[in-house]
Amino acid sequence: AHWDVPPNPSPRASPMRDAWTVRAAPLTHSIMCVGYAFRERPHAGKLDVSAARDLIVTDANKSYQASLGVRNPLSLLGRLQRGESVVIMEEGGGGSRTRTLLPADFLGPPRPGRTVVVLGDTCDSRHMAAHSYRADLVVHECTNAATEADEDETDVLTTAAGRGHSTPAMAGSFARACGARRLALTHFSSRYKGDDSEDGRRVMDVIAGQAREAFGKDDVVAARDLMEVHVPFGGKEGDKRKRRRRKDEEEAVEKEKGRFQGEAAEEDGPTDEA
């Protein structure tokens, strides 16, 4: 199935209202489940700023743009980047004349948009594979895992698949087969605490480690409630942005830790000391 995301009724509220399409396919589970691939529209190619600037920042064009009410001629660069043609004034051998600059003359090839894949309950996501090809982020369920030394991975896999669910290795293998850039694990069994205790963190580290081994990449995160996962444009993330992303994720964990502690305090209630 394929849908275009409907336009937002208020253009001012969402300038990217027509930026995404959604594709869906069935997942294998004990009941009907569907996976979704959110695909962003292509972005305009990179602007050749140097070539455009040399034509825009001239005395003749500055005066011409000022007569049109344009205070800063460099604002025309943004219009070219958005795919708009602009009219400038240039000087030639026979005097000044206007010239129309076309975006196609200054923009590189279109850059593909981002793809985020969200898979709910599943023990087999093959029908979503084509929609997940080279996804920037795959969010995959990971209900069961062999987290203790005496647990057999084959037994855990058999149990998980029999109930229509996945293991870390299954999630990692799917992401690897699709050439995904990043994997986020969700939908953990209630047997795993998922809190900020030492044992809770240990279990999540074990689960993420098993997924990393199958994925063949380190970019795997065991998601938590309220966590925000940054999806960099073009799959590239600079060191500064990466540090910021890690800080945001750590803050989300601390926020969730505070929520758990608050709920625990409410459950305990006030106590009277002798």
C-alpha positions as a printed Julia matrix, in Angstrom:
274×3 Matrix{Float64}:
  0.0     0.0     0.0
  1.11    3.58   -0.63
 -0.21    6.89    0.66
  0.77   10.52    0.31
  0.62   12.25    3.67
 -2.38   14.62    3.39
 -1.61   18.36    3.38
 -1.78   20.16    6.68
 -4.82   22.5     6.64
 -2.57   25.3     7.88
  0.48   25.81    5.6
  2.06   28.07    8.21
  1.86   25.29   10.8
  3.75   22.79    8.67
  5.89   24.03    5.76
  6.94   20.41    5.16
  3.33   19.21    4.91
  3.88   17.53    1.53
  7.34   16.17    2.3
  6.53   12.53    3.11
  4.95    9.43    1.64
  4.03    6.29    3.59
  4.35    2.73    2.36
  3.04   -0.29    4.23
  3.26   -4.07    4.02
  2.1    -6.96    6.22
  4.21   -8.43    9.01
  4.1   -12.01   10.24
  2.49  -12.23   13.67
 -0.25  -14.14   15.46
 -2.72  -11.45   14.39
 -2.74   -8.98   11.5
  0.08   -6.45   11.81
  1.51   -3.91    9.39
  4.9    -2.25    9.04
  5.37    1.29    7.78
  8.1     3.05    5.81
  8.05    6.84    6.0
  9.92    8.24    3.01
 10.9    11.88    2.72
 10.73   13.56   -0.67
 14.08   14.3    -2.41
 15.81   17.52   -1.46
 17.18   20.03   -3.92
 20.77   19.5    -4.96
 23.64   21.4    -3.39
 23.89   25.01   -4.52
 27.07   26.2    -6.22
 27.29   29.23   -3.97
 30.55   30.53   -5.43
 29.27   30.66   -9.03
 25.97   32.29   -8.07
 27.56   34.74   -5.65
 29.92   36.11   -8.29
 26.91   37.13  -10.39
 24.74   38.38   -7.54
 27.23   40.45   -5.51
 28.06   43.19   -8.02
 27.57   46.94   -7.79
 25.12   46.91  -10.69
 22.97   44.19   -9.14
 23.09   45.7    -5.66
 21.6    48.91   -7.03
 19.05   47.0    -9.08
 17.92   44.84   -6.14
 17.71   47.93   -3.92
 15.32   49.49   -6.44
 13.15   46.36   -6.05
 13.19   46.59   -2.27
 15.73   43.79   -1.77
 18.12   44.99    0.91
 20.5    42.04    0.8
 21.22   40.56   -2.65
 22.55   37.4    -0.97
 18.93   36.52   -0.13
 18.64   35.51   -3.78
 20.82   32.49   -3.0
 18.05   31.1    -0.82
 15.53   31.53   -3.63
 17.79   29.63   -6.03
 18.19   26.86   -3.43
 14.4    26.6    -3.18
 14.14   26.17   -6.94
 13.06   29.7    -7.81
 14.41   31.71  -10.74
 15.79   35.17   -9.95
 16.39   38.24  -12.09
 19.63   40.18  -11.67
 21.31   43.1   -13.33
 24.66   42.56  -14.98
 27.05   44.77  -16.87
 28.23   43.87  -20.32
 30.15   45.49  -23.13
 27.06   47.36  -24.28
 25.97   48.49  -20.82
 23.72   47.02  -18.14
 21.03   44.43  -18.82
 18.83   42.09  -16.83
 19.47   38.36  -16.73
 17.4    35.5   -15.37
 19.3    32.96  -13.28
 17.81   29.47  -13.43
 18.14   27.07  -10.48
 19.15   24.24  -12.82
 22.33   26.16  -13.7
 23.5    26.28  -10.09
 22.05   23.22   -8.34
 23.61   19.77   -8.27
 21.59   16.56   -8.66
 18.67   16.06   -6.21
 19.6    14.49   -2.87
 17.46   11.6    -1.63
 15.29   12.19    1.41
 15.39   10.16    4.59
 13.56    6.88    5.21
 12.35    5.76    8.63
 10.9     2.25    8.97
  8.71    1.28   11.92
  7.97   -2.4    12.48
  5.63   -3.53   15.23
  4.9    -7.12   16.28
  6.69   -9.43   13.87
  8.72  -12.59   13.55
  9.22  -12.13    9.79
  9.5    -8.71    8.15
 10.46   -9.82    4.65
  7.48   -8.08    3.01
  8.88   -4.77    4.28
 12.39   -5.44    2.96
 11.97   -3.58   -0.34
 10.51   -0.55    1.44
 13.35   -0.66    4.0
 16.25   -0.68    1.52
 18.99    1.63    2.78
 16.7     3.11    5.41
 18.24    5.78    7.6
 16.58    4.23   10.64
 14.82    0.91   11.24
 12.73    0.63   14.4
 12.31   -3.1    15.02
 10.65   -5.04   17.81
 12.88   -7.17   20.03
 10.66   -9.02   22.48
 12.87  -11.88   23.65
 16.6   -12.35   24.14
 19.0   -14.75   25.81
 20.31  -12.39   28.47
 21.5   -14.92   31.04
 24.37  -17.38   30.8
 22.12  -20.42   31.21
 19.72  -19.38   28.41
 20.03  -21.06   25.02
 19.73  -18.64   22.08
 18.11  -21.28   19.87
 15.44  -21.99   22.47
 14.77  -18.29   22.91
 14.5   -17.8    19.15
 12.09  -20.72   18.85
  9.92  -19.35   21.63
  9.93  -15.8    20.23
  9.14  -16.84   16.66
  6.43  -19.23   17.88
  4.68  -16.27   19.47
  5.18  -14.02   16.46
  8.03  -11.99   17.93
 11.71  -11.3    17.29
 15.1   -11.54   19.0
 18.0    -9.05   18.8
 19.7   -11.23   16.19
 16.56  -11.3    14.05
 16.22   -7.52   14.21
 19.92   -7.0    13.46
 19.87   -9.47   10.57
 16.9    -7.73    8.97
 18.52   -4.3     9.26
 21.75   -5.66    7.8
 19.96   -7.34    4.87
 18.25   -4.04    4.07
 21.47   -2.02    4.28
 19.99    0.19    7.0
 22.15    2.87    8.56
 20.82    2.66   12.12
 18.71    0.31   14.21
 16.49    1.09   17.2
 15.14   -1.82   19.26
 11.72   -1.63   20.91
  8.89   -3.77   22.35
 10.88   -5.61   25.0
  9.33   -8.34   27.11
  8.02   -7.25   30.5
 10.48   -9.68   32.07
 13.19   -7.1    31.39
 13.05   -4.21   33.84
 13.96   -1.52   31.36
 14.68    0.86   34.24
 17.84    2.68   35.25
 19.0     0.08   37.74
 22.35   -1.6    37.26
 20.68   -4.85   36.21
 18.27   -3.0    33.91
 21.14   -1.3    32.09
 23.09   -4.55   31.9
 20.22   -6.39   30.24
 19.67   -3.62   27.68
 23.41   -3.57   26.91
 23.35   -7.33   26.32
 20.32   -7.03   24.02
 21.85   -4.16   22.04
 25.16   -6.05   21.8
 23.49   -9.1    20.27
 21.77   -6.89   17.71
 25.06   -5.13   16.88
 26.74   -8.46   16.22
 24.02   -9.47   13.74
 23.78   -5.97   12.24
 27.51   -5.67   11.73
 27.44   -2.04   12.92
 27.7    -0.27   16.25
 24.81    2.11   15.52
 22.18    0.25   17.54
 20.16    1.71   20.39
 17.85   -0.02   22.84
 15.05    2.53   22.91
 13.37    3.83   26.05
 10.15    5.72   26.68
 10.35    9.36   25.54
 13.67    8.82   23.78
 14.26   10.94   20.68
 16.46    9.45   17.95
 18.17   11.9    15.59
 18.07   10.94   11.91
 20.76   12.96   10.09
 20.11   14.1     6.54
 21.97   12.05    3.97
 23.03    9.55    6.62
 25.94   11.8     7.6
 26.39   13.06   11.12
 29.22   15.36   12.09
 31.11   15.0    15.35
 29.39   18.05   16.86
 25.94   16.77   15.93
 26.82   13.29   17.17
 27.87   14.67   20.57
 24.65   16.65   20.74
 22.59   13.6    19.82
 24.27   11.49   22.5
 23.69   14.25   25.04
 20.01   14.42   24.08
 19.67   10.67   24.47
 21.38   10.76   27.87
 19.06   13.57   28.98
 16.06   11.54   27.83
 17.28    8.62   29.92
 17.69   10.86   32.97
 14.21   12.27   32.4
 12.77    8.79   32.26
 14.74    7.85   35.38
 13.18   10.76   37.21
  9.71    9.68   36.11
 10.28    6.15   37.43
 11.55    7.49   40.75
  8.56    9.82   41.02
  6.11    6.98   40.4
  7.9     4.8    42.95
  7.67    7.57   45.56
  3.93    7.95   44.92
  3.42    4.2    45.31
  5.35    4.12   48.59
  3.42    7.09   49.96
  4.4     9.19   52.98
  5.9     7.5    56.02
  5.81    8.55   59.67
  9.01    8.43   61.6
  9.0     7.76   65.34
